[in-house]
CSV table of C-alpha atoms (C1' of nucleotides) in Angstrom, one decimal:
chain,number,residue,atom,x,y,z
A,1155,MET,CA,-15.5,-1.5,-17.0
A,1156,THR,CA,-12.8,-1.1,-14.4
A,1157,LYS,CA,-13.5,0.8,-11.2
A,1158,LYS,CA,-10.8,3.1,-10.0
A,1159,LEU,CA,-11.8,3.7,-6.5
A,1160,ASN,CA,-8.6,5.4,-5.4
A,1161,SER,CA,-9.8,8.4,-3.6
A,1162,ASP,CA,-8.6,11.7,-4.8
A,1163,PRO,CA,-5.0,12.2,-3.7
A,1164,VAL,CA,-4.6,15.0,-1.2
A,1165,CYS,CA,-1.0,15.7,-2.2
A,1166,ALA,CA,1.8,14.5,-4.4
A,1167,VAL,CA,3.1,12.0,-1.9
A,1168,ASP,CA,-0.4,10.5,-1.6
A,1169,TYR,CA,-0.7,10.5,-5.4
A,1170,ALA,CA,2.6,8.7,-5.9
A,1171,PHE,CA,1.9,6.1,-3.3
A,1172,GLN,CA,-1.5,5.4,-4.8
A,1173,ARG,CA,0.2,4.6,-8.0
A,1174,ILE,CA,3.1,2.5,-6.9
A,1175,GLY,CA,1.8,1.1,-3.6
A,1176,GLY,CA,-0.2,-2.1,-3.2
A,1177,LYS,CA,1.1,-5.5,-2.7
A,1178,TYR,CA,2.8,-6.2,-6.0
A,1179,LYS,CA,3.5,-3.0,-7.9
A,1180,GLY,CA,6.9,-2.3,-6.4
A,1181,ARG,CA,8.1,-5.8,-7.2
A,1182,ILE,CA,6.7,-5.8,-10.8
A,1183,ILE,CA,8.4,-2.5,-11.6
A,1184,TRP,CA,11.6,-3.7,-10.1
A,1185,TYR,CA,11.6,-7.0,-12.1
A,1186,LEU,CA,10.8,-5.2,-15.3
A,1187,HIS,CA,13.7,-3.0,-14.6
A,1188,THR,CA,16.2,-5.7,-13.9
A,1189,TYR,CA,15.1,-7.8,-16.9
A,1190,THR,CA,14.1,-4.9,-19.2
A,1191,VAL,CA,11.4,-6.9,-20.8
A,1192,LEU,CA,9.3,-9.8,-19.5
A,1193,ARG,CA,6.5,-11.9,-20.8
A,1194,TYR,CA,3.4,-12.5,-18.8
A,1195,GLY,CA,4.4,-16.0,-17.8
A,1196,GLU,CA,7.9,-14.9,-16.8
A,1197,LEU,CA,6.4,-12.2,-14.5
A,1198,LYS,CA,4.0,-14.8,-13.1
A,1199,ARG,CA,7.0,-17.0,-12.2
A,1200,SER,CA,9.0,-14.1,-10.8
A,1201,ILE,CA,6.4,-12.5,-8.6
A,1202,VAL,CA,6.2,-15.2,-6.0
A,1203,GLY,CA,2.7,-15.9,-4.8
A,1204,ILE,CA,0.8,-13.8,-7.3
A,1205,THR,CA,-2.4,-15.2,-8.9
A,1206,PRO,CA,-3.1,-14.7,-12.5
A,1207,LYS,CA,-6.0,-12.4,-11.6
A,1208,MET,CA,-3.9,-10.1,-9.5
A,1209,LEU,CA,-1.1,-10.1,-12.0
A,1210,THR,CA,-3.4,-9.1,-14.8
A,1211,GLN,CA,-5.2,-6.5,-12.7
A,1212,THR,CA,-2.0,-5.0,-11.4
A,1213,LEU,CA,-0.5,-4.8,-14.9
A,1214,ARG,CA,-3.6,-3.1,-16.2
A,1215,GLU,CA,-3.5,-0.5,-13.5
A,1216,LEU,CA,0.2,0.1,-14.2
A,1217,GLU,CA,-0.6,0.4,-17.9
A,1218,GLU,CA,-3.4,2.8,-17.3
A,1219,ASP,CA,-1.1,5.0,-15.1
A,1220,ASP,CA,1.5,5.0,-17.9
A,1221,LEU,CA,4.0,3.0,-16.0
A,1222,VAL,CA,4.2,-0.1,-18.2
A,1223,ILE,CA,3.8,-0.8,-21.9
A,1224,ARG,CA,2.0,-3.9,-23.0
A,1225,ARG,CA,3.1,-5.2,-26.4
A,1226,VAL,CA,1.0,-7.9,-27.9
A,1227,TYR,CA,2.3,-10.1,-30.7
A,1228,SER,CA,-0.3,-11.7,-33.0
A,1229,GLU,CA,1.2,-15.1,-33.0
A,1230,VAL,CA,0.1,-18.6,-32.0
A,1231,PRO,CA,0.8,-19.3,-29.2
A,1232,PRO,CA,0.2,-15.8,-27.9
A,1233,LYS,CA,3.0,-13.7,-26.8
A,1234,VAL,CA,2.8,-10.5,-24.7
A,1235,GLU,CA,5.7,-8.5,-23.5
A,1236,TYR,CA,5.8,-5.9,-20.7
A,1237,THR,CA,8.3,-3.1,-20.4
A,1238,LEU,CA,8.6,0.0,-18.3
A,1239,THR,CA,7.7,3.5,-19.6
A,1240,GLU,CA,10.1,6.4,-19.4
A,1241,SER,CA,8.0,7.7,-16.5
A,1242,ALA,CA,8.4,4.5,-14.6
A,1243,LYS,CA,12.2,4.5,-15.3
A,1244,GLU,CA,12.4,7.8,-13.5
A,1245,LEU,CA,11.5,5.9,-10.3
A,1246,ILE,CA,14.1,3.2,-10.6
A,1247,PRO,CA,17.0,5.0,-8.8
A,1248,PHE,CA,14.7,5.5,-5.9
A,1249,ILE,CA,13.2,2.1,-5.8
A,1250,ASP,CA,16.8,0.8,-5.9
A,1251,HIS,CA,17.6,3.0,-3.0
A,1252,LEU,CA,14.5,1.7,-1.2
A,1253,ARG,CA,15.7,-1.8,-2.0
A,1254,GLU,CA,19.1,-1.3,-0.4
A,1255,TRP,CA,17.5,0.3,2.6
A,1256,GLY,CA,15.3,-2.8,2.9
A,1257,ASP,CA,18.1,-5.1,2.3
A,1258,LYS,CA,20.2,-3.6,5.2
A,1259,ARG,CA,17.3,-4.2,7.6
A,1260,MET,CA,16.0,-7.5,6.5
A,1261,GLY,CA,18.5,-9.4,8.7
A,1262,ASN,CA,17.3,-12.9,9.1
A,1263,TYR,CA,15.0,-13.1,6.2
A,1264,LYS,CA,17.6,-14.2,3.7
A,1265,ILE,CA,15.4,-15.3,1.0
A,1266,ILE,CA,16.5,-15.2,-2.6
A,1267,CYS,CA,15.4,-12.2,-4.5
A,1268,GLN,CA,16.2,-11.7,-8.2
B,963,MET,CA,-1.2,-7.5,21.9
B,964,THR,CA,-0.7,-6.2,18.4
B,965,LYS,CA,-1.1,-8.5,15.4
B,966,LYS,CA,1.5,-8.1,12.7
B,967,LEU,CA,-0.1,-10.0,9.9
B,968,ASN,CA,2.3,-8.8,7.2
B,969,SER,CA,3.3,-11.9,5.4
B,970,ASP,CA,7.0,-12.6,5.2
B,971,PRO,CA,8.6,-10.4,2.6
B,972,VAL,CA,9.9,-12.3,-0.3
B,973,CYS,CA,12.6,-9.7,-1.2
B,974,ALA,CA,14.0,-6.4,-0.1
B,975,VAL,CA,11.6,-4.4,-2.3
B,976,ASP,CA,8.7,-6.3,-0.8
B,977,TYR,CA,10.1,-5.7,2.7
B,978,ALA,CA,10.4,-2.0,2.2
B,979,PHE,CA,7.0,-1.5,0.8
B,980,GLN,CA,5.5,-3.4,3.6
B,981,ARG,CA,7.0,-0.9,6.0
B,982,ILE,CA,6.2,2.4,4.2
B,983,GLY,CA,3.2,1.3,2.2
B,984,GLY,CA,-0.3,1.7,3.4
B,985,LYS,CA,-2.6,4.7,3.2
B,986,TYR,CA,-0.9,7.1,5.5
B,987,LYS,CA,2.7,6.1,6.2
B,988,GLY,CA,4.2,8.1,3.3
B,989,ARG,CA,2.5,11.3,4.3
B,990,ILE,CA,3.3,10.9,8.0
B,991,ILE,CA,7.0,10.4,7.2
B,992,TRP,CA,6.9,13.3,4.8
B,993,TYR,CA,5.3,15.7,7.3
B,994,LEU,CA,7.6,14.6,10.1
B,995,HIS,CA,10.5,15.4,7.8
B,996,THR,CA,9.3,18.8,6.7
B,997,TYR,CA,8.4,19.9,10.3
B,998,THR,CA,11.1,17.9,12.1
B,999,VAL,CA,8.9,17.4,15.1
B,1000,LEU,CA,5.1,17.2,15.4
B,1001,ARG,CA,2.7,16.6,18.2
B,1002,TYR,CA,-0.2,14.1,17.9
B,1003,GLY,CA,-2.7,16.8,17.4
B,1004,GLU,CA,-0.6,18.6,14.8
B,1005,LEU,CA,-0.2,15.3,12.8
B,1006,LYS,CA,-4.0,14.8,13.2
B,1007,ARG,CA,-4.6,18.2,11.5
B,1008,SER,CA,-1.9,17.7,8.9
B,1009,ILE,CA,-2.9,14.3,7.6
B,1010,VAL,CA,-6.2,15.2,6.0
B,1011,GLY,CA,-8.9,12.6,6.6
B,1012,ILE,CA,-7.2,10.4,9.1
B,1013,THR,CA,-9.1,9.2,12.1
B,1014,PRO,CA,-7.6,9.1,15.6
B,1015,LYS,CA,-7.6,5.3,15.5
B,1016,MET,CA,-5.7,5.1,12.2
B,1017,LEU,CA,-3.3,7.8,13.3
B,1018,THR,CA,-2.4,6.0,16.5
B,1019,GLN,CA,-2.3,2.6,14.8
B,1020,THR,CA,0.0,3.8,12.1
B,1021,LEU,CA,2.3,5.7,14.4
B,1022,ARG,CA,2.6,2.6,16.5
B,1023,GLU,CA,3.6,0.5,13.5
B,1024,LEU,CA,6.1,3.1,12.4
B,1025,GLU,CA,7.5,3.1,15.9
B,1026,GLU,CA,7.7,-0.7,16.1
B,1027,ASP,CA,9.6,-0.6,12.8
B,1028,ASP,CA,12.1,1.9,14.1
B,1029,LEU,CA,10.9,4.7,11.8
B,1030,VAL,CA,9.5,7.2,14.3
B,1031,ILE,CA,10.4,8.1,17.9
B,1032,ARG,CA,7.6,8.8,20.3
B,1033,ARG,CA,8.5,11.1,23.1
B,1034,VAL,CA,6.0,11.5,26.0
B,1035,TYR,CA,6.2,14.5,28.3
B,1036,SER,CA,4.7,13.9,31.7
B,1037,GLU,CA,2.7,17.0,31.9
B,1038,VAL,CA,-0.9,18.1,32.2
B,1039,PRO,CA,-2.2,18.5,29.6
B,1040,PRO,CA,-0.4,15.6,28.0
B,1041,LYS,CA,2.2,16.3,25.3
B,1042,VAL,CA,3.5,13.7,22.9
B,1043,GLU,CA,6.0,14.5,20.2
B,1044,TYR,CA,6.9,12.4,17.2
B,1045,THR,CA,10.2,12.6,15.2
B,1046,LEU,CA,11.8,10.5,12.5
B,1047,THR,CA,14.6,8.0,13.3
B,1048,GLU,CA,17.9,8.0,11.4
B,1049,SER,CA,16.7,5.0,9.6
B,1050,ALA,CA,13.6,6.8,8.4
B,1051,LYS,CA,15.7,9.8,7.4
B,1052,GLU,CA,17.5,7.6,4.9
B,1053,LEU,CA,14.2,7.3,3.1
B,1054,ILE,CA,13.7,11.0,2.7
B,1055,PRO,CA,15.5,11.3,-0.7
B,1056,PHE,CA,13.3,8.5,-2.0
B,1057,ILE,CA,10.1,10.0,-0.7
B,1058,ASP,CA,11.1,13.5,-1.8
B,1059,HIS,CA,11.7,12.4,-5.4
B,1060,LEU,CA,8.6,10.4,-5.4
B,1061,ARG,CA,6.8,13.5,-4.4
B,1062,GLU,CA,8.4,15.5,-7.3
B,1063,TRP,CA,7.5,12.7,-9.6
B,1064,GLY,CA,4.0,12.7,-8.4
B,1065,ASP,CA,3.8,16.5,-8.6
B,1066,LYS,CA,4.8,16.5,-12.2
B,1067,ARG,CA,2.1,14.0,-13.1
B,1068,MET,CA,-0.7,15.3,-10.9
B,1069,GLY,CA,-1.9,17.8,-13.5
B,1070,ASN,CA,-5.4,18.9,-12.7
B,1071,TYR,CA,-5.5,17.9,-9.0
B,1072,LYS,CA,-4.1,21.1,-7.7
B,1073,ILE,CA,-4.9,20.7,-4.1
B,1074,ILE,CA,-2.8,22.3,-1.4
B,1075,CYS,CA,-0.2,20.0,0.1
B,1076,GLN,CA,1.9,21.1,3.1
C,1481,DC,C1',0.3,-19.0,-23.6
C,1482,DC,C1',-2.2,-15.4,-21.7
C,1483,DG,C1',-5.3,-14.4,-19.8
C,1484,DT,C1',-11.2,-14.1,-17.8
C,1485,DA,C1',-14.9,-15.1,-14.9
C,1486,DT,C1',-16.8,-16.1,-10.4
C,1487,DC,C1',-17.2,-16.4,-5.9
C,1488,DC,C1',-15.4,-15.5,-1.4
C,1489,DC,C1',-12.8,-13.9,2.7
C,1490,DC,C1',-10.4,-11.2,5.7
C,1491,DG,C1',-8.1,-7.4,7.3
C,1492,DA,C1',-7.4,-2.4,6.5
C,1493,DA,C1',-9.8,1.4,7.2
C,1494,DG,C1',-14.0,4.2,8.8
C,1495,DA,C1',-17.6,5.9,12.3
C,1496,DT,C1',-18.6,7.0,16.6
C,1497,DA,C1',-18.4,7.3,21.4
C,1498,DC,C1',-15.7,7.6,25.4
C,1499,DT,C1',-11.5,8.5,29.0
C,1500,DG,C1',-7.1,9.5,32.0
D,1214,DC,C1',-4.4,16.6,24.8
D,1215,DA,C1',-3.8,12.3,23.3
D,1216,DG,C1',-5.4,8.8,22.8
D,1217,DT,C1',-9.0,3.8,23.5
D,1218,DA,C1',-12.9,1.0,22.7
D,1219,DT,C1',-16.3,-1.0,19.7
D,1220,DC,C1',-18.7,-2.0,15.9
D,1221,DT,C1',-19.1,-1.9,11.0
D,1222,DT,C1',-18.0,-1.5,6.1
D,1223,DC,C1',-15.6,-2.2,2.0
D,1224,DG,C1',-12.6,-3.5,-1.4
D,1225,DG,C1',-8.0,-5.6,-2.1
D,1226,DG,C1',-6.7,-9.8,-2.7
D,1227,DG,C1',-7.3,-15.2,-2.8
D,1228,DA,C1',-9.1,-19.7,-4.9
D,1229,DT,C1',-10.6,-22.0,-8.5
D,1230,DA,C1',-12.3,-23.0,-13.0
D,1231,DC,C1',-12.6,-22.0,-17.7
D,1232,DG,C1',-11.7,-19.8,-22.6
D,1233,DG,C1',-9.5,-17.9,-27.2
DNA sequence: CCGTATCCCCGAAGATACTG
DNA sequence: CAGTATCTTCGGGGATACGG
């Protein structure tokens, strides 16, 4: 049983940040947008530095919050695909805007992204 | 001496979320936008549940990241005003739509905000 | 390939008291 | 009024090993 210890949001801004904040959610959503659909292993390789535990945990939270869809194929070897929900897609223009904002200010950090 | 232990961002999305993530930054920026200028005590009363330590700490981080301006008046009693920088104002459309997105999905939680 | 299961650490955040 | 100064807690996240 998963514990959701997010305290009750005090306003919509708070609510939203509780759902897309955290260390990896922004990047996961962004990658799922740019590649449309990604398998678990592909996400694992895309999200630099993430451990399997955190990837699974974060994906489950996103799924529970209706931001990603998890599609399991009953095959051997296993295959699981993740995509964004319509609700999550509504956020894309703004995450994109945020990305450009960040890009302008990053300056020296010129590390490859996507 | 302040420790900035944010690990190096791996991309612009990561960079941006490191700067406006955290428990209170979104709300602080949003309130500073809606009221244009707020004093320390006004922020303290607006950001429900925040302790003085966290408010000061968060404001300092925002200042260091060129997101808020801290204006000190040499008066007795002391008066300190906080405003958003131009850089932070560029984020307002993002936070505003995030707020609307959150508002649509909040459902039951109908707690007063702003 | 796609995860779980454990154990563990550290830093964000809280509580409380005090000050120029 | 606008903060500091300490001490403490807690849970997000890390490391590692294993499993269907």
